[in-house]
Each structure stands twice: as structure tokens, then as C-alpha cells.
């Protein structure tokens, strides 16, 4: 074989190699590639705010998931009106008899005015329910947004035009107003006007309505990203080798879209927590006696002049959670997309 | 040149990109005539160079051959099979035989896939199971293109531009193609690395007997690589021929102009006259009538404006050397007629 292999290639390759060796020397697994995901994880670990926020967020989720277990160990539940068993817990005006909203070794976070329920377990279940609804809504929103956005971006043409107009319309709605107007309509479809609305239906409707208005922004973002990626040569390279559209979307495009998807959903979840609480507060979401953050804050707001403690716990918990989650979202964005400037 | 049984036969190939406009109802208001009636053949194992200025339709031609674009007209025949309008399913058996190498080594590799996945992807799609497994084959391919097989698990961002382009070559070779369309495979690379990659492609072409359509915008690189060269201007081939014929005896004024821009290869010759093309390339939306080069041609006449010159073997050309010009150049050497100092020589 007479190969005109260039001898000049050797030193050049060597310089390349040495550069690479220097940069990879910190990597314990020499042969293993530094995947973009692993690089992002490394960056994230260096971000103190992000790590602390992540711990707080994880703490809240653990509490939510383990709520029944914690309540069992603690020995109370959020529904029992302890004041009716022991009237001495409340004073003549139905406010907690003890100081600090009735906080004691028995009722850690005090007891609720009027009904005398246990605040600690009520808050546990409130976190559980609120996070559950927000998480489900985030997942549904993300899935719908990703599917619609990627499809519109990849297919282009008429589909894209149509989807684009729908997104424009949805984004121009004042969504909070619409939730308030829409929720009773949705209930009306399933339940007769004077019947009690089952909690399951309320939760289901909340998730559907939140997602129905939420998917547009993530779909628009992904559509734009796909429009850019679609023209990239690696997509053409896949086409030249005969890849099906499915394969191109799932194997070529989607791995490049995880960054915006993760960033968007981490920013979306705390927004849904507050939106859900807001709806409950306004009386169109989950209602008492179902434990819920918004329900608690709503009730707390009616008593706050006499018993600030009852408002303090759910309020503070929510502020801490939403703040931590937003900070986490920022850190995730910084880690995944270091070039983006806020 | 073997016209008898070409691997790839392109005839009358045309691509017009519609221009949409108008509000509120979008409609077609015009067309970019990116490629307008190309005829050429590529024989088995042969390398055809496709040269022309930016925007003359080279990439479009490459994308039409690989069927990334749907031709507006004409015919593309691969090994006697008409693939002009074949869909993905019909193309499946041929897909592995026609591959492409892209211009941009940064955009042509998926940043989220390891080199191993990038190169084994084509085998996976076409369900090819080489003896010893795909991973072994990928290592072989990495070795062939001059990369360390142990870098199997690395990601594209860990490689330099030249190395990335080698990965692109390995991906194209993974399916053992018969024809590779290389769209300016080195123009995005540093000059010092260009030669290495061209040499690699040359080695691949000779050893594996792969036919190439090698797209470039300057004649210098193609000279080393292609046995046959086609010169394009505004969507048309203006001259095509064997390398020696084209470089030693260019007949089309545009080919001369391009050649005069190629840096001097020999020192002992007295400095060659450079033909400076005046004006810009006209818009492919509204190309000049008749000969498309006439707006920049120093020999243009009435006839050039009314009658499009056919691509034929003009008098004095060797067989297979075709030129599309009413007044082909006759002087054997380069000096440009109009710019020549000696008017006698120009006549
Ligand atoms: N998808 C498209 N839609 C509309 N016009 C296009 C499209 N692709 C290419 N064109 C136009 O077609 C013409 C030829 O483009 P092409 O990319 O083939 O040129 P080229 O010879 O490869 O140029 P370069 O050397 O810059 O790569 C250009 O005028 C370009 O603007
Ligand atoms: S046909 Fe006329 S305008 Fe065209 S290249 Fe020849 S001489 Fe010039
Ligand atoms: Mg091009």
C-alpha cells in the first residue's frame, strides 16, 4: 500500500493530543468522555447557592412524600378537630388558648383557630397536595409543550403556522383571570350546580387547566430551538444515512433540547405552586377541608390580626420553598447553559 | 472517463427555491434558480470536482444528489435506478451507498453523542452488523481516519476541527459507500490542516475505490484531488473536463478567471496576469438572459444576451471536455486577452 499519509499529520496530532491530555488529566476515567451532562453537574456542584437550594427543595419533596409516615409517628392527622375532644385548647373566642397560637410539645406548630385542627399535620398534607398538583401540572405541561413545539418546529409549513397562531392567542390571554372564570365552567361540565364538587375532580381540573394555559410558552421556546437545530448539518447527516423522522426527533434533536426543557420546568413548578395556592385562596381551587397551601394561607389571612402564628407557618414555608426553587432554577440554568446571561 | 456505465448520472437537474411573500395570504412570488439544468456523470471510483463562487449552487447540487432536497426538474440516476423523486423507503437500499461529508465540522456532529454513537449510528439505522460487532468496526474506522480508537467514548467538543472532520469521514465510511459527496470538506479548517484532510480523503478514495463529488470554491484543492472537474456559475455548469484539459486548456472565460486567481505554483515563470472579474455575481432570482456570465464577461456580444450557449465539445477540445461559450478562448496559456499588455497577443 502506498498511502500518501502526511507525515506532517503526526506532530500536529500530537499537539492536539497533549492539549487534550492536559485538559482531561483531572478526569479519573481517562478513556471516558466528558459528557455535556457531566460537565454541567460539575459546574452545578461548585455553585453553593444552587446546592443549598436543591437541598431545601429536596427536603420539601421528602416531607411531602413522607407526610403520612411523619403524621403517623407524630400521632395526629389533619382532619381531626382536636378542640372538640379537648375544649380547653381554644379560648372563649375560639382562638388557641395557649401562647404562640397554641404551640406546645403536643401541637408543634400550634392549633387552628375555630376548628382546632393540628397545624403541623395540616401543613404536611398541604405541602404534599400542593406539590403533587404542581408537579403533575408541570409534567403534563412539559410533555404537551415538548410534543407540540417539537412537532411544529420539525414539520414546519402549515402545521407550524397553525400552532404558532394558537400559541400567540394563548399567550395573549390574561391567564389568572381566565382560571378564575374557567374553573367553575369546568366544574359545571361534570357536576350539577348545587352538588358538592369531589376533590378528585377539582385536582384533575386544576392540572388540566393549568397545563392548558401553560404549554404555550414552552412549546414556543422549543419550536424556535428545533427550527435552529433542524438546519444543523448533523440532522442532515442523519437523514443521509436514512434515519426516520422519529429517530431524528428522539435521538438527534431531543438530547439537544434537555437544557431548555429542564430549565423551563424548574422555573415552571414554583410558578404553579403559587398559582395553585392563589386559586385556592380565591376559592376556585382546592377547598377546605382538603389540606392545601392556598387553603391554609386563605384561612390564616382571616385570623391574622388575632393569631399570626397560623398564617406564619404556611406562609413562611411557601416563601422558603418558592425562593429556593427559583434559585435552584437559576443555578440549573447557569450549570446547563453557562453562556446565557441573565 | 467512462461514459458507458456511470455510477451517477445527472441530467437536466434543476432546483428552484420558491420565494414566498404577501400578506395575509402567502404565495409564491418568485424563485431562486439555485441549480438550473445540470448534466454530468460520475464513474465508479472517479472523483469529480465541482467548483464555483459562493452561491452558485454547489451545495444545492450536493444536497440534490444525496436527496436531502427534492429536485424541481431533471433526473438523478444511480446505477441505472431513477432516484429523482424516490421517497425515504425507496431510497433505503441506496442510502448506504451515497454518503456525504459536510462543510462545518462543528455543526455536522451531534454535540450530545459520543464519537462511538455518531459513527455507529448509520450502521444501527441500516441494520448492519459487521463481524466482531459495531464497536470493533468503529474502532477500525477511527484508525483508518487517523484517530485514536480509544477515543470511542469521547464527545465532539473534545476534538479539534480537523479531528472532527475525520470523525465525519469515519461516519461516511461506516456504510461502505460507493459515492461520497464532500461539500467543501476542508474550507472551514485551518490552512495547515486542510492538506491532511485532503490527503486522508485521497487515501480513502484510492484504497477503497470510492467515487467522490468533491465540492470546493477554489480550483487549487480540486486539482490535487479530482480526475475530472466541473466549473459552475449561477446554477449552470460552464465547463467540464478532465483535469489536465481543464487546467492546461481552459476554454471558458470564467474558468480562466478562476484559474488566474489560483496562487502561482511555479516561481520561474514570469508573473501571470490576473483576471479581475468586475461586478458582483448577479442574483439567481433574476439571472441574466442568454449566457449567465455575460454581465461580467469581457467578450460578451449581442448573441450572448439572446442565446444561451450550449455545453458542448467546442472545436479544439479533447473528447469529454465540454464548454458553454459562444466565443471560447483559443490561446493555450493563461494571460487574459483584455488585460494583456500586448494587444497583438490578445487578438
Ligand atoms: N433552502 C433554500 N431556500 C432558498 N434559497 C436557497 C436555499 N438554499 C440555497 N438557496 C439559494 O440558492 C443559491 C445557491 O446556494 P448554495 O448553497 O447551493 O450555494 P453554494 O455554491 O454552496 O455556495 P457556498 O460556496 O457559499 O456554500 C443561493 O443563492 C442561496 O441563497
Ligand atoms: S457566451 Fe459570451 S458572455 Fe458567455 S462566456 Fe462566452 S463570450 Fe462570455
Ligand atoms: Mg455551499
XYZ file of C-alpha atoms and ligand atoms in Angstrom:
729
model
C 0.000 0.000 0.000
C 1.333 3.331 -0.931
C -0.501 5.717 1.245
C 0.193 9.356 0.877
C -0.325 9.661 4.608
C 1.052 13.016 5.522
C 3.961 12.892 7.886
C 3.071 16.391 8.919
C -0.057 14.948 10.426
C 1.863 13.297 13.187
C 3.272 16.281 15.042
C 0.054 18.174 14.605
C -1.992 15.337 16.011
C 0.459 15.069 18.858
C -0.009 18.681 19.833
C -3.727 18.128 19.789
C -3.324 15.063 21.946
C -1.193 16.793 24.521
C -3.672 19.610 24.802
C -6.396 17.089 25.376
C -4.384 15.156 27.919
C -3.831 18.295 29.931
C -7.493 19.126 29.977
C -8.635 15.621 30.762
C -5.965 14.822 33.366
C -8.352 15.687 36.165
C -10.759 13.056 34.937
C -10.251 9.786 36.811
C -11.612 7.704 33.940
C -9.192 8.585 31.169
C -10.980 6.844 28.317
C -14.413 8.064 29.310
C -15.681 11.189 27.560
C -16.695 14.243 29.499
C -20.313 14.359 28.502
C -22.040 17.735 28.433
C -24.282 16.460 31.226
C -21.355 15.570 33.438
C -19.724 18.940 32.811
C -22.962 20.636 33.838
C -23.113 18.532 37.001
C -19.563 19.571 37.844
C -20.449 23.227 37.391
C -23.580 22.788 39.478
C -21.683 21.219 42.371
C -19.467 24.271 42.570
C -22.494 26.570 42.917
C -23.177 26.896 46.679
C -26.494 28.696 46.302
C -27.652 26.013 43.910
C -26.655 23.136 46.160
C -28.284 24.675 49.236
C -31.452 25.471 47.276
C -31.504 21.931 45.936
C -31.270 20.570 49.480
C -34.176 22.737 50.606
C -36.267 21.739 47.599
C -35.489 18.054 48.131
C -36.354 18.471 51.820
C -39.803 19.789 50.890
C -40.423 16.973 48.465
C -39.341 14.373 51.002
C -41.699 15.899 53.545
C -44.490 15.840 51.003
C -43.915 12.236 50.038
C -43.413 11.063 53.619
C -46.286 13.105 55.058
C -48.439 10.093 56.061
C -45.446 8.430 57.716
C -44.448 11.552 59.631
C -48.044 12.118 60.698
C -48.245 8.548 61.954
C -45.065 8.877 64.011
C -46.285 12.205 65.310
C -49.619 10.625 66.147
C -52.082 13.089 64.665
C -53.949 13.715 61.451
C -55.015 16.894 59.660
C -58.750 16.241 59.780
C -59.500 15.640 63.467
C -60.802 18.700 65.279
C -58.808 18.253 68.459
C -60.592 21.158 70.121
C -63.876 19.283 70.179
C -62.178 16.476 72.125
C -60.445 18.891 74.450
C -62.303 22.243 74.572
C -59.582 23.737 76.773
C -57.360 24.078 73.679
C -59.388 27.060 72.455
C -60.459 30.109 74.412
C -63.902 31.703 74.514
C -63.358 33.425 71.175
C -62.299 30.175 69.508
C -58.661 31.240 69.318
C -55.916 28.958 70.614
C -55.776 29.141 74.394
C -52.020 28.668 74.712
C -49.396 31.279 73.759
C -47.959 31.445 70.207
C -51.044 30.036 68.590
C -51.130 27.133 70.967
C -47.676 25.802 70.194
C -46.742 23.064 72.616
C -44.878 19.784 72.774
C -48.103 18.128 71.732
C -49.077 20.523 68.930
C -45.712 21.576 67.491
C -46.990 24.298 65.211
C -49.988 25.143 67.359
C -53.643 24.573 66.627
C -56.008 26.129 64.191
C -58.433 28.797 65.418
C -62.151 27.898 65.445
C -61.933 24.254 64.363
C -58.881 23.340 66.404
C -57.112 21.130 63.911
C -53.420 20.336 64.220
C -51.390 22.855 62.203
C -48.309 20.660 61.801
C -50.026 17.735 60.089
C -52.277 20.098 58.164
C -49.210 21.825 56.764
C -47.551 18.489 55.977
C -50.534 17.389 53.943
C -50.891 20.840 52.422
C -47.321 20.631 51.127
C -47.981 17.116 49.902
C -51.121 18.052 47.999
C -49.866 21.333 46.609
C -46.569 19.899 45.415
C -48.385 16.915 43.960
C -50.701 19.103 41.923
C -47.909 21.441 40.836
C -45.649 18.546 39.853
C -48.368 16.819 37.867
C -49.245 20.078 36.117
C -45.579 20.718 35.347
C -45.140 17.238 33.899
C -48.270 17.488 31.772
C -47.376 20.991 30.607
C -43.855 19.925 29.710
C -44.987 16.862 27.801
C -47.644 18.741 25.845
C -45.324 21.693 25.248
C -42.458 19.491 24.073
C -44.598 17.358 21.778
C -46.377 20.322 20.197
C -43.281 22.526 19.991
C -41.008 19.870 18.523
C -43.649 18.707 16.052
C -44.381 22.235 14.865
C -40.707 23.089 14.584
C -39.763 19.888 12.818
C -42.662 19.705 10.385
C -42.736 23.440 9.694
C -45.066 24.696 6.996
C -48.778 24.829 7.647
C -48.655 22.895 10.931
C -46.128 25.352 12.263
C -48.168 28.332 11.128
C -51.325 26.997 12.761
C -49.639 26.048 16.028
C -47.902 29.406 16.076
C -51.204 31.258 15.931
C -52.729 29.114 18.695
C -49.686 29.840 20.864
C -49.981 33.560 20.171
C -53.613 33.533 21.233
C -52.948 31.530 24.393
C -50.065 33.737 25.437
C -52.136 36.862 24.978
C -54.763 35.655 27.484
C -54.617 37.056 30.995
C -54.347 33.536 32.396
C -55.110 34.208 36.082
C -58.351 35.891 35.144
C -59.154 33.009 32.907
C -58.514 30.440 35.597
C -60.994 32.203 37.846
C -63.535 32.372 35.071
C -62.839 28.927 33.712
C -62.633 26.696 36.748
C -66.382 26.974 37.583
C -67.134 26.266 33.910
C -65.053 23.091 34.018
C -66.756 22.002 37.230
C -70.089 22.794 35.653
C -69.410 20.291 32.890
C -69.142 17.423 35.347
C -71.234 18.405 38.348
C -74.739 19.801 38.785
C -74.690 23.396 40.068
C -75.669 22.656 43.654
C -73.812 19.389 44.150
C -70.600 19.134 46.069
C -67.574 19.081 43.810
C -65.492 15.991 44.522
C -61.874 16.803 45.409
C -60.556 14.438 42.747
C -62.369 16.405 40.063
C -61.048 19.684 41.430
C -57.486 18.388 41.354
C -57.936 16.950 37.872
C -59.441 20.173 36.549
C -56.702 22.243 38.143
C -53.999 20.188 36.493
C -55.726 20.265 33.112
C -56.493 23.986 33.171
C -53.035 24.980 34.411
C -51.446 22.849 31.685
C -53.849 24.039 29.006
C -52.640 27.588 29.523
C -49.061 26.734 30.377
C -47.879 24.629 27.448
C -47.781 27.523 25.000
C -44.654 29.201 26.335
C -42.564 26.029 26.452
C -43.877 24.962 23.045
C -42.878 28.287 21.559
C -39.410 28.073 23.040
C -38.860 24.528 21.788
C -40.272 25.318 18.367
C -37.650 28.023 17.989
C -34.895 25.713 19.185
C -35.953 22.966 16.786
C -36.117 25.418 13.879
C -32.480 26.211 14.588
C -31.394 22.602 15.140
C -33.269 21.275 12.125
C -30.972 23.174 9.787
C -27.843 21.924 11.521
C -25.741 19.589 9.464
C -25.862 16.711 11.924
C -29.574 16.387 11.226
C -28.840 16.260 7.503
C -26.115 13.717 8.215
C -28.674 11.529 9.958
C -31.064 11.941 7.029
C -28.387 10.958 4.553
C -27.870 7.711 6.434
C -31.601 7.037 6.186
C -32.793 7.941 9.688
C -36.561 8.067 10.159
C -38.197 11.288 11.359
C -38.895 9.542 14.677
C -35.259 8.707 15.138
C -34.195 12.212 14.218
C -36.583 13.737 16.742
C -35.776 11.355 19.580
C -32.103 10.561 19.040
C -30.780 13.685 17.368
C -32.971 16.596 18.432
C -34.308 15.717 21.869
C -30.899 15.185 23.518
C -30.078 18.736 22.472
C -33.301 20.058 23.947
C -32.944 18.766 27.501
C -31.330 22.003 28.599
C -34.257 24.300 27.741
C -36.748 21.655 28.862
C -35.161 21.263 32.289
C -34.674 24.989 32.725
C -38.252 25.737 31.748
C -39.772 23.125 34.007
C -37.706 24.111 37.033
C -38.941 27.649 36.581
C -42.486 26.471 35.960
C -43.007 24.367 39.075
C -42.751 27.153 41.671
C -44.976 29.290 39.466
C -47.575 26.513 39.542
C -47.260 26.170 43.321
C -48.112 29.838 43.738
C -50.787 29.750 41.036
C -52.451 26.747 42.635
C -52.304 28.393 46.053
C -53.677 31.589 44.562
C -56.640 29.761 43.059
C -57.349 28.002 46.342
C -57.092 31.337 48.115
C -59.605 32.834 45.701
C -61.908 29.909 46.243
C -61.769 28.358 42.775
C -59.194 25.696 43.593
C -58.991 23.071 46.272
C -61.263 23.905 49.200
C -61.294 23.263 52.907
C -61.192 20.630 54.453
C -58.663 19.312 51.937
C -55.250 20.376 53.232
C -53.649 22.765 50.807
C -51.153 25.590 50.967
C -53.547 28.095 49.475
C -56.417 26.954 51.685
C -54.207 27.350 54.752
C -52.986 30.779 53.789
C -56.539 31.795 52.950
C -57.774 30.729 56.362
C -54.719 32.207 58.047
C -55.418 35.554 56.398
C -58.840 35.738 58.030
C -57.359 35.333 61.520
C -54.034 37.062 61.195
C -54.874 40.048 63.409
C -55.597 37.725 66.342
C -53.396 34.721 65.571
C -50.443 35.462 63.328
C -48.840 32.070 64.044
C -51.428 30.256 61.968
C -50.541 32.368 58.929
C -46.832 32.352 59.653
C -46.101 28.656 59.221
C -47.669 28.018 55.819
C -46.656 31.472 54.583
C -43.036 31.122 55.587
C -42.844 27.562 54.295
C -44.140 28.664 50.926
C -41.827 31.669 50.666
C -38.832 29.485 51.503
C -39.882 26.808 49.041
C -40.608 29.130 46.131
C -37.458 31.155 46.732
C -35.303 28.047 46.958
C -36.861 26.578 43.837
C -36.362 29.756 41.852
C -32.747 29.987 42.956
C -32.362 26.334 42.022
C -33.827 27.087 38.611
C -31.282 29.852 38.085
C -28.430 27.606 39.159
C -29.614 24.829 36.886
C -29.678 27.265 34.016
C -26.198 28.512 34.832
C -24.903 24.962 35.028
C -26.542 23.720 31.856
C -26.120 26.807 29.775
C -23.101 28.708 31.095
C -23.064 31.106 28.164
C -26.524 32.515 28.802
C -26.508 35.812 30.602
C -29.356 36.790 32.784
C -13.790 8.876 -18.475
C -16.201 6.054 -18.878
C -19.498 7.246 -20.143
C -20.564 3.704 -20.804
C -21.890 2.806 -17.379
C -21.712 5.697 -14.968
C -22.310 5.253 -11.247
C -24.208 8.507 -11.068
C -25.961 10.109 -13.983
C -27.382 13.568 -13.588
C -29.337 15.132 -16.415
C -31.154 18.430 -16.573
C -31.079 18.672 -12.796
C -32.946 21.760 -11.634
C -33.761 23.238 -8.250
C -35.793 26.395 -7.843
C -36.484 27.574 -4.313
C -39.835 29.341 -4.230
C -39.883 32.787 -2.656
C -42.948 33.304 -0.527
C -44.388 36.693 0.113
C -47.526 38.689 0.520
C -49.859 39.276 3.384
C -52.166 37.938 4.697
C -52.112 35.058 2.221
C -48.602 33.885 1.455
C -47.989 32.906 -2.102
C -45.071 32.240 -4.361
C -43.789 35.492 -5.780
C -40.620 34.227 -7.434
C -37.925 31.587 -7.371
C -34.246 31.337 -6.578
C -32.874 29.431 -9.532
C -30.169 27.811 -7.442
C -29.478 24.979 -9.876
C -30.673 25.190 -13.447
C -30.177 22.224 -15.718
C -27.034 20.337 -14.765
C -25.739 17.399 -16.794
C -22.840 15.299 -15.612
C -21.805 11.759 -14.852
C -19.610 10.230 -12.211
C -17.980 6.908 -12.992
C -17.229 4.283 -10.400
C -14.204 5.191 -8.300
C -13.844 8.532 -10.020
C -13.567 11.890 -8.352
C -15.420 14.809 -9.854
C -14.563 18.259 -8.601
C -17.346 20.838 -8.510
C -16.013 24.372 -8.388
C -17.570 27.794 -8.347
C -18.032 31.005 -6.444
C -20.142 31.253 -3.326
C -23.841 30.975 -4.063
C -23.523 29.338 -7.460
C -25.445 26.265 -6.309
C -22.743 23.775 -5.392
C -24.199 22.793 -2.042
C -27.639 22.624 -3.557
C -26.315 20.222 -6.178
C -24.747 18.056 -3.468
C -27.966 18.043 -1.496
C -29.944 17.103 -4.592
C -27.688 14.149 -5.321
C -27.960 12.902 -1.749
C -31.660 13.633 -1.963
C -31.724 15.956 1.010
C -33.594 18.237 -1.369
C -36.336 17.411 -3.805
C -35.354 18.330 -7.376
C -37.656 20.691 -9.247
C -36.781 19.060 -12.521
C -34.366 16.765 -14.289
C -33.215 13.286 -13.392
C -30.797 11.698 -10.967
C -29.930 8.121 -11.792
C -27.813 5.984 -9.528
C -26.605 2.725 -11.067
C -29.400 2.824 -13.582
C -32.039 3.407 -10.927
C -34.001 6.645 -11.096
C -33.888 8.205 -7.632
C -35.083 11.678 -8.597
C -38.275 11.513 -6.598
C -37.717 8.375 -4.556
C -39.064 8.629 -1.017
C -37.317 7.530 2.152
C -38.452 3.907 1.884
C -37.499 3.591 -1.779
C -34.145 5.168 -1.074
C -33.369 2.855 1.833
C -31.332 0.311 -0.155
C -29.290 3.086 -1.789
C -28.841 5.242 1.281
C -25.808 3.323 2.427
C -24.117 3.737 -0.941
C -24.333 7.528 -1.225
C -22.904 9.363 1.743
C -21.995 12.943 2.486
C -19.245 14.833 4.256
C -20.228 18.264 5.455
C -18.562 21.616 5.426
C -18.846 22.626 9.060
C -17.101 20.203 11.412
C -18.783 21.894 14.370
C -22.361 21.659 13.152
C -22.117 18.263 11.499
C -21.565 16.226 14.680
C -24.290 15.959 17.288
C -22.789 17.526 20.426
C -24.758 15.182 22.687
C -23.500 11.942 21.178
C -20.207 10.206 21.733
C -17.960 9.583 18.766
C -18.831 5.907 19.036
C -22.541 6.645 18.758
C -22.040 9.080 15.924
C -20.129 6.574 13.829
C -22.206 3.517 14.725
C -25.492 5.404 14.175
C -25.543 4.802 10.405
C -24.940 1.073 10.945
C -27.730 0.968 13.501
C -30.167 2.719 11.169
C -29.365 0.416 8.280
C -29.215 -2.638 10.500
C -25.673 -3.521 9.558
C -23.932 -5.936 11.878
C -20.272 -6.181 10.961
C -18.388 -9.258 12.121
C -16.990 -8.607 15.570
C -19.652 -6.083 16.418
C -20.252 -2.433 15.679
C -17.906 -1.191 18.336
C -14.996 -3.065 16.793
C -15.881 -1.629 13.408
C -15.995 1.882 14.851
C -12.520 1.404 16.294
C -11.312 0.216 12.894
C -12.844 3.251 11.232
C -11.275 5.601 13.763
C -7.943 4.033 12.970
C -8.493 4.379 9.228
C -9.138 8.105 9.547
C -6.116 8.551 11.794
C -7.758 8.944 15.183
C -7.083 7.104 18.403
C -9.565 4.189 18.634
C -9.598 4.635 22.396
C -11.399 7.938 21.933
C -14.538 5.964 21.199
C -16.328 7.363 24.240
C -15.420 10.989 23.816
C -17.685 13.788 22.804
C -17.180 16.035 19.763
C -16.303 19.062 21.880
C -13.155 17.267 22.984
C -11.730 17.283 19.456
C -10.173 19.899 17.234
C -11.719 20.979 13.937
C -9.506 18.709 11.856
C -10.164 15.745 14.115
C -13.881 16.404 13.947
C -13.754 16.378 10.187
C -12.022 12.998 10.408
C -14.903 11.779 12.545
C -17.238 12.991 9.802
C -15.218 10.986 7.281
C -15.407 7.905 9.500
C -19.178 8.282 9.734
C -19.440 8.499 5.950
C -17.266 5.399 5.590
C -19.248 3.397 8.138
C -21.701 2.268 5.493
C -19.024 1.384 2.935
C -20.433 3.782 0.359
C -19.760 3.771 -3.363
C -20.144 7.524 -3.692
C -19.325 10.319 -1.270
C -20.464 13.879 -1.776
C -17.973 16.074 0.061
C -19.312 19.609 0.411
C -16.317 21.862 0.937
C -14.909 19.416 3.465
C -11.847 21.496 4.250
C -12.849 25.101 3.714
C -13.777 25.545 7.389
C -10.398 24.216 8.512
C -7.135 25.915 9.212
C -4.922 26.013 6.126
C -2.270 23.897 7.862
C -4.786 21.118 8.457
C -6.522 21.274 5.078
C -3.815 19.253 3.361
C -4.032 16.486 5.944
C -7.736 16.041 5.491
C -7.456 16.181 1.692
C -4.749 13.544 1.885
C -6.956 11.399 4.058
C -9.785 11.682 1.540
C -7.405 10.863 -1.277
C -6.191 7.792 0.551
C -9.774 6.711 1.165
C -10.691 7.296 -2.447
C -7.807 5.295 -3.834
C -7.762 2.467 -1.324
C -11.461 1.863 -1.071
C -12.273 2.856 -4.656
C -14.967 5.295 -3.623
C -16.272 7.783 -6.150
C -16.337 11.389 -4.991
C -18.182 14.539 -5.840
C -15.794 16.999 -4.291
C -17.217 20.478 -3.880
C -14.826 23.391 -3.463
C -14.766 27.058 -4.213
C -11.204 27.226 -5.416
C -9.521 25.263 -8.131
C -6.293 24.626 -6.201
C -7.603 21.936 -3.867
C -9.598 20.169 -6.544
C -6.536 19.970 -8.763
C -4.917 17.502 -6.408
C -8.000 15.525 -5.772
C -10.180 15.200 -8.813
C -9.605 13.478 -12.121
C -12.422 15.483 -13.602
C -13.559 18.996 -12.823
C -16.785 20.873 -13.439
C -16.935 24.645 -13.134
C -20.275 26.128 -12.094
C -21.578 29.632 -12.494
C -25.004 30.754 -11.284
C -26.568 27.324 -11.254
C -25.112 26.103 -14.527
C -22.049 24.133 -15.498
C -19.962 26.363 -17.765
C -17.113 23.962 -18.356
C -16.375 20.361 -17.532
C -13.451 18.184 -18.480
C -10.543 16.042 -17.442
C -8.220 17.755 -15.033
C -5.349 18.224 -17.485
C -7.573 19.528 -20.254
C -9.311 21.971 -17.985
C -6.259 23.322 -16.253
C -3.989 23.423 -19.285
C -6.510 24.473 -21.840
C -9.386 26.308 -20.211
C -11.819 27.440 -22.862
C -14.452 29.309 -20.885
C -13.623 32.880 -19.861
C -14.914 32.191 -16.349
C -12.639 29.177 -15.930
C -9.720 31.356 -16.987
C -10.682 33.967 -14.466
C -10.877 31.367 -11.715
C -7.566 29.829 -12.733
C -5.838 33.155 -12.783
C -6.855 33.606 -9.178
C -5.113 30.395 -8.151
C -1.807 31.211 -6.468
C 1.281 30.706 -8.603
C 2.580 27.171 -8.392
C 5.913 27.735 -10.061
C 8.328 30.525 -9.348
C 10.380 30.636 -12.514
C 7.505 31.705 -14.715
C 7.104 35.396 -15.138
C 4.193 36.691 -13.041
C 0.945 35.728 -14.658
C -1.698 38.293 -15.491
C -4.573 38.151 -13.092
C -8.034 38.470 -14.492
C -10.023 40.609 -12.189
C -13.711 39.917 -12.509
C -15.608 43.151 -12.244
C -19.033 43.431 -10.675
C -20.927 41.055 -8.465
C -22.468 37.712 -9.222
C -25.987 38.513 -10.443
C -28.920 37.378 -8.327
C -30.074 33.814 -9.015
C -33.619 35.123 -8.599
C -33.336 37.014 -11.846
C -30.355 35.646 -13.774
C -29.164 37.370 -16.961
C -30.678 36.215 -20.224
C -28.653 34.106 -22.609
C -25.247 33.372 -21.151
C -25.387 33.926 -17.413
C -21.796 35.084 -17.309
C -22.300 37.854 -19.838
C -22.650 40.649 -17.250
C -19.053 40.068 -16.192
C -17.611 38.717 -19.407
C -15.191 40.863 -21.357
C -16.123 39.185 -24.631
C -19.869 39.409 -24.387
C -21.803 40.330 -27.533
C -25.419 40.600 -28.647
C -25.516 36.888 -29.243
C -24.523 36.176 -25.660
C -27.519 38.126 -24.395
C -30.063 36.396 -26.575
C -28.807 32.858 -26.932
C -27.748 30.594 -24.081
C -24.555 28.792 -25.111
C -24.947 25.003 -25.013
C -22.468 22.866 -23.076
C -20.699 21.164 -25.952
C -17.332 19.926 -27.061
C -16.152 23.100 -28.783
C -13.582 22.963 -31.504
C -10.151 22.197 -30.152
C -11.421 20.374 -27.069
C -10.468 16.810 -26.305
C -13.378 14.341 -26.017
C -15.221 14.816 -22.755
C -14.104 18.414 -22.425
C -17.254 20.474 -22.733
C -17.556 24.252 -22.721
C -20.604 26.500 -22.705
C -19.452 29.614 -24.530
C -20.107 31.187 -27.906
C -16.578 32.513 -28.175
C -14.335 30.036 -26.393
C -10.799 31.090 -25.561
C -8.243 29.893 -28.018
C -4.900 30.763 -26.537
C -3.290 27.850 -24.811
C -1.900 29.823 -21.906
C -3.344 31.927 -19.215
C -2.818 35.656 -19.967
C -6.153 37.342 -20.154
C -6.970 38.855 -23.518
C -8.290 42.157 -22.369
C -5.748 42.784 -19.690
C -2.792 41.644 -21.723
C -0.116 44.288 -22.232
C 0.486 43.140 -25.778
C -2.535 43.782 -27.982
C -1.166 41.506 -30.700
C -1.234 38.535 -28.418
C -4.757 39.293 -27.434
C -6.100 39.299 -30.961
N -33.270 26.422 1.322
C -33.104 27.459 0.499
N -34.112 28.330 0.274
C -33.959 29.365 -0.576
N -32.828 29.634 -1.235
C -31.783 28.801 -1.055
C -31.853 27.683 -0.164
N -30.661 27.053 -0.181
C -29.883 27.753 -1.018
N -30.538 28.802 -1.554
C -30.015 29.761 -2.533
O -29.546 29.044 -3.604
C -28.341 29.604 -4.096
C -27.262 28.557 -4.144
O -26.947 28.165 -2.820
P -25.844 27.086 -2.483
O -25.832 26.917 -1.017
O -26.072 25.879 -3.284
O -24.516 27.809 -2.939
P -23.022 27.301 -2.808
O -22.480 27.254 -4.161
O -22.960 26.082 -1.998
O -22.350 28.496 -2.029
P -21.240 28.451 -0.877
O -19.924 28.346 -1.553
O -21.414 29.773 -0.196
O -21.556 27.302 0.012
C -28.011 30.773 -3.205
O -28.415 31.955 -3.842
C -28.846 30.543 -1.989
O -29.245 31.756 -1.444
S -21.047 33.057 -24.176
Fe -20.459 35.170 -24.438
S -20.813 36.080 -22.446
Fe -20.856 33.899 -22.168
S -18.810 33.421 -21.578
Fe -18.885 33.128 -23.764
S -18.260 35.055 -24.586
Fe -18.691 35.432 -22.452
Mg -22.118 25.591 -0.015
